[in-house]
Amino acid sequence: METLDFRFASKPVSRVADPALCGVVGSGNLEILIKTGGELAACRVSIKTSARGFGDTWQAVLGSFAAGHAAGGTEIAINDMGATPAVVTLRLAQALAEYQGGGQ
């Protein structure tokens, strides 16, 4: 397992609900927990992943997400079992929507 930690500048979330959990830890998937963080204009992300050596890919995917979504004021924990960048982006969007009270 590898642990990665990142901080990204991001616009603050528009509405905060309860912590949100999305996804399932399993082969080719991941689980994301979003909760309120301490920095209004940034999100912090901690990742535990079974796929070693992909720090640059994680940084690019998460940086793009933070730039395109209002995620400031959050802490995001990710437990990964080899998810592709597309699955990561999808689960992040789902978890953020749930966190903002608009999940399905």
PDB file of C-alpha atoms in Angstrom:
ATOM      1  CA  MET A   1       0.000   0.000   0.000  1.00  0.00           C
ATOM      2  CA  GLU A   2       1.096   3.531  -0.741  1.00  0.00           C
ATOM      3  CA  THR A   3      -0.205   6.641   1.022  1.00  0.00           C
ATOM      4  CA  LEU A   4      -0.338   9.975  -0.809  1.00  0.00           C
ATOM      5  CA  ASP A   5      -1.347  13.378   0.549  1.00  0.00           C
ATOM      6  CA  PHE A   6      -2.233  16.441  -1.525  1.00  0.00           C
ATOM      7  CA  ARG A   7      -3.599  19.953  -1.054  1.00  0.00           C
ATOM      8  CA  PHE A   8      -5.353  21.771  -3.896  1.00  0.00           C
ATOM      9  CA  ALA A   9      -6.673  25.312  -4.088  1.00  0.00           C
ATOM     10  CA  SER A  10     -10.380  25.223  -4.915  1.00  0.00           C
ATOM     11  CA  LYS A  11     -13.452  27.416  -4.689  1.00  0.00           C
ATOM     12  CA  PRO A  12     -15.450  26.754  -1.506  1.00  0.00           C
ATOM     13  CA  VAL A  13     -18.314  24.274  -1.655  1.00  0.00           C
ATOM     14  CA  SER A  14     -21.658  26.022  -1.997  1.00  0.00           C
ATOM     15  CA  ARG A  15     -23.536  23.910   0.508  1.00  0.00           C
ATOM     16  CA  VAL A  16     -22.333  21.551   3.187  1.00  0.00           C
ATOM     17  CA  ALA A  17     -24.249  18.499   4.351  1.00  0.00           C
ATOM     18  CA  ASP A  18     -23.174  15.547   6.437  1.00  0.00           C
ATOM     19  CA  PRO A  19     -20.002  13.625   5.583  1.00  0.00           C
ATOM     20  CA  ALA A  20     -20.534  11.557   2.444  1.00  0.00           C
ATOM     21  CA  LEU A  21     -19.281   8.097   1.514  1.00  0.00           C
ATOM     22  CA  CYS A  22     -19.318   6.878  -2.075  1.00  0.00           C
ATOM     23  CA  GLY A  23     -18.082   3.756  -3.831  1.00  0.00           C
ATOM     24  CA  VAL A  24     -16.855   0.377  -2.673  1.00  0.00           C
ATOM     25  CA  VAL A  25     -13.333  -0.831  -2.079  1.00  0.00           C
ATOM     26  CA  GLY A  26     -12.859  -3.681  -4.499  1.00  0.00           C
ATOM     27  CA  SER A  27     -10.860  -4.694  -7.525  1.00  0.00           C
ATOM     28  CA  GLY A  28     -10.719  -1.769  -9.946  1.00  0.00           C
ATOM     29  CA  ASN A  29     -12.796   0.513  -7.732  1.00  0.00           C
ATOM     30  CA  LEU A  30     -12.410   2.857  -4.792  1.00  0.00           C
ATOM     31  CA  GLU A  31     -14.175   4.362  -1.807  1.00  0.00           C
ATOM     32  CA  ILE A  32     -14.301   8.106  -1.123  1.00  0.00           C
ATOM     33  CA  LEU A  33     -15.202   9.867   2.106  1.00  0.00           C
ATOM     34  CA  ILE A  34     -15.732  13.641   2.042  1.00  0.00           C
ATOM     35  CA  LYS A  35     -16.052  15.668   5.213  1.00  0.00           C
ATOM     36  CA  THR A  36     -15.674  19.279   6.284  1.00  0.00           C
ATOM     37  CA  GLY A  37     -12.097  20.512   6.298  1.00  0.00           C
ATOM     38  CA  GLY A  38     -10.320  23.435   7.867  1.00  0.00           C
ATOM     39  CA  GLU A  39      -9.366  25.503   4.812  1.00  0.00           C
ATOM     40  CA  LEU A  40     -12.202  27.273   3.033  1.00  0.00           C
ATOM     41  CA  ALA A  41     -10.256  27.844  -0.199  1.00  0.00           C
ATOM     42  CA  ALA A  42      -8.575  24.437  -0.436  1.00  0.00           C
ATOM     43  CA  CYS A  43      -9.291  20.741  -0.292  1.00  0.00           C
ATOM     44  CA  ARG A  44      -6.978  18.184   1.226  1.00  0.00           C
ATOM     45  CA  VAL A  45      -6.851  14.667  -0.157  1.00  0.00           C
ATOM     46  CA  SER A  46      -5.363  11.580   1.466  1.00  0.00           C
ATOM     47  CA  ILE A  47      -5.108   8.405  -0.617  1.00  0.00           C
ATOM     48  CA  LYS A  48      -4.341   4.830   0.365  1.00  0.00           C
ATOM     49  CA  THR A  49      -3.762   2.839  -2.789  1.00  0.00           C
ATOM     50  CA  SER A  50      -2.702  -0.656  -3.759  1.00  0.00           C
ATOM     51  CA  ALA A  51      -1.186   0.673  -7.001  1.00  0.00           C
ATOM     52  CA  ARG A  52       2.286   2.034  -6.213  1.00  0.00           C
ATOM     53  CA  GLY A  53       4.078   4.630  -8.325  1.00  0.00           C
ATOM     54  CA  PHE A  54       1.109   6.600  -9.639  1.00  0.00           C
ATOM     55  CA  GLY A  55       1.534   9.775  -7.561  1.00  0.00           C
ATOM     56  CA  ASP A  56       1.874  12.003 -10.627  1.00  0.00           C
ATOM     57  CA  THR A  57      -1.309  10.565 -12.142  1.00  0.00           C
ATOM     58  CA  TRP A  58      -3.217  11.064  -8.891  1.00  0.00           C
ATOM     59  CA  GLN A  59      -1.968  14.640  -8.650  1.00  0.00           C
ATOM     60  CA  ALA A  60      -3.085  15.404 -12.226  1.00  0.00           C
ATOM     61  CA  VAL A  61      -6.541  13.825 -11.841  1.00  0.00           C
ATOM     62  CA  LEU A  62      -7.233  15.393  -8.445  1.00  0.00           C
ATOM     63  CA  GLY A  63      -5.836  18.778  -9.478  1.00  0.00           C
ATOM     64  CA  SER A  64      -8.110  18.833 -12.499  1.00  0.00           C
ATOM     65  CA  PHE A  65     -11.093  17.903 -10.330  1.00  0.00           C
ATOM     66  CA  ALA A  66     -10.329  20.602  -7.729  1.00  0.00           C
ATOM     67  CA  ALA A  67      -9.954  23.208 -10.479  1.00  0.00           C
ATOM     68  CA  GLY A  68     -13.261  22.258 -12.110  1.00  0.00           C
ATOM     69  CA  HIS A  69     -15.414  21.744  -9.001  1.00  0.00           C
ATOM     70  CA  ALA A  70     -15.988  23.807  -5.893  1.00  0.00           C
ATOM     71  CA  ALA A  71     -14.355  21.507  -3.336  1.00  0.00           C
ATOM     72  CA  GLY A  72     -12.759  24.046  -0.991  1.00  0.00           C
ATOM     73  CA  GLY A  73     -13.365  23.489   2.692  1.00  0.00           C
ATOM     74  CA  THR A  74     -13.270  19.704   2.395  1.00  0.00           C
ATOM     75  CA  GLU A  75     -11.078  16.818   3.428  1.00  0.00           C
ATOM     76  CA  ILE A  76     -11.252  13.825   1.122  1.00  0.00           C
ATOM     77  CA  ALA A  77     -10.088  10.324   2.040  1.00  0.00           C
ATOM     78  CA  ILE A  78      -9.711   7.766  -0.748  1.00  0.00           C
ATOM     79  CA  ASN A  79      -9.194   4.010  -0.375  1.00  0.00           C
ATOM     80  CA  ASP A  80      -8.194   2.707  -3.799  1.00  0.00           C
ATOM     81  CA  MET A  81      -7.892  -0.755  -5.286  1.00  0.00           C
ATOM     82  CA  GLY A  82      -6.604   0.175  -8.742  1.00  0.00           C
ATOM     83  CA  ALA A  83      -9.357   2.452 -10.085  1.00  0.00           C
ATOM     84  CA  THR A  84      -8.795   4.153 -13.425  1.00  0.00           C
ATOM     85  CA  PRO A  85      -8.700   7.968 -13.652  1.00  0.00           C
ATOM     86  CA  ALA A  86     -12.214   7.944 -15.160  1.00  0.00           C
ATOM     87  CA  VAL A  87     -13.595   5.990 -12.192  1.00  0.00           C
ATOM     88  CA  VAL A  88     -11.787   8.306  -9.756  1.00  0.00           C
ATOM     89  CA  THR A  89     -13.350  11.371 -11.390  1.00  0.00           C
ATOM     90  CA  LEU A  90     -16.814   9.786 -11.433  1.00  0.00           C
ATOM     91  CA  ARG A  91     -16.664   8.754  -7.756  1.00  0.00           C
ATOM     92  CA  LEU A  92     -15.343  12.190  -6.727  1.00  0.00           C
ATOM     93  CA  ALA A  93     -18.259  13.894  -8.493  1.00  0.00           C
ATOM     94  CA  GLN A  94     -20.743  11.489  -6.886  1.00  0.00           C
ATOM     95  CA  ALA A  95     -19.293  11.964  -3.400  1.00  0.00           C
ATOM     96  CA  LEU A  96     -19.194  15.751  -3.748  1.00  0.00           C
ATOM     97  CA  ALA A  97     -22.827  15.816  -4.899  1.00  0.00           C
ATOM     98  CA  GLU A  98     -23.815  13.672  -1.905  1.00  0.00           C
ATOM     99  CA  TYR A  99     -21.810  15.895   0.433  1.00  0.00           C
ATOM    100  CA  GLN A 100     -23.648  18.948  -0.880  1.00  0.00           C
ATOM    101  CA  GLY A 101     -26.984  17.273  -0.224  1.00  0.00           C
ATOM    102  CA  GLY A 102     -27.782  16.477  -3.836  1.00  0.00           C
ATOM    103  CA  GLY A 103     -26.802  12.813  -4.096  1.00  0.00           C
ATOM    104  CA  GLN A 104     -29.079  10.248  -5.654  1.00  0.00           C
TER     105      GLN A 104
END
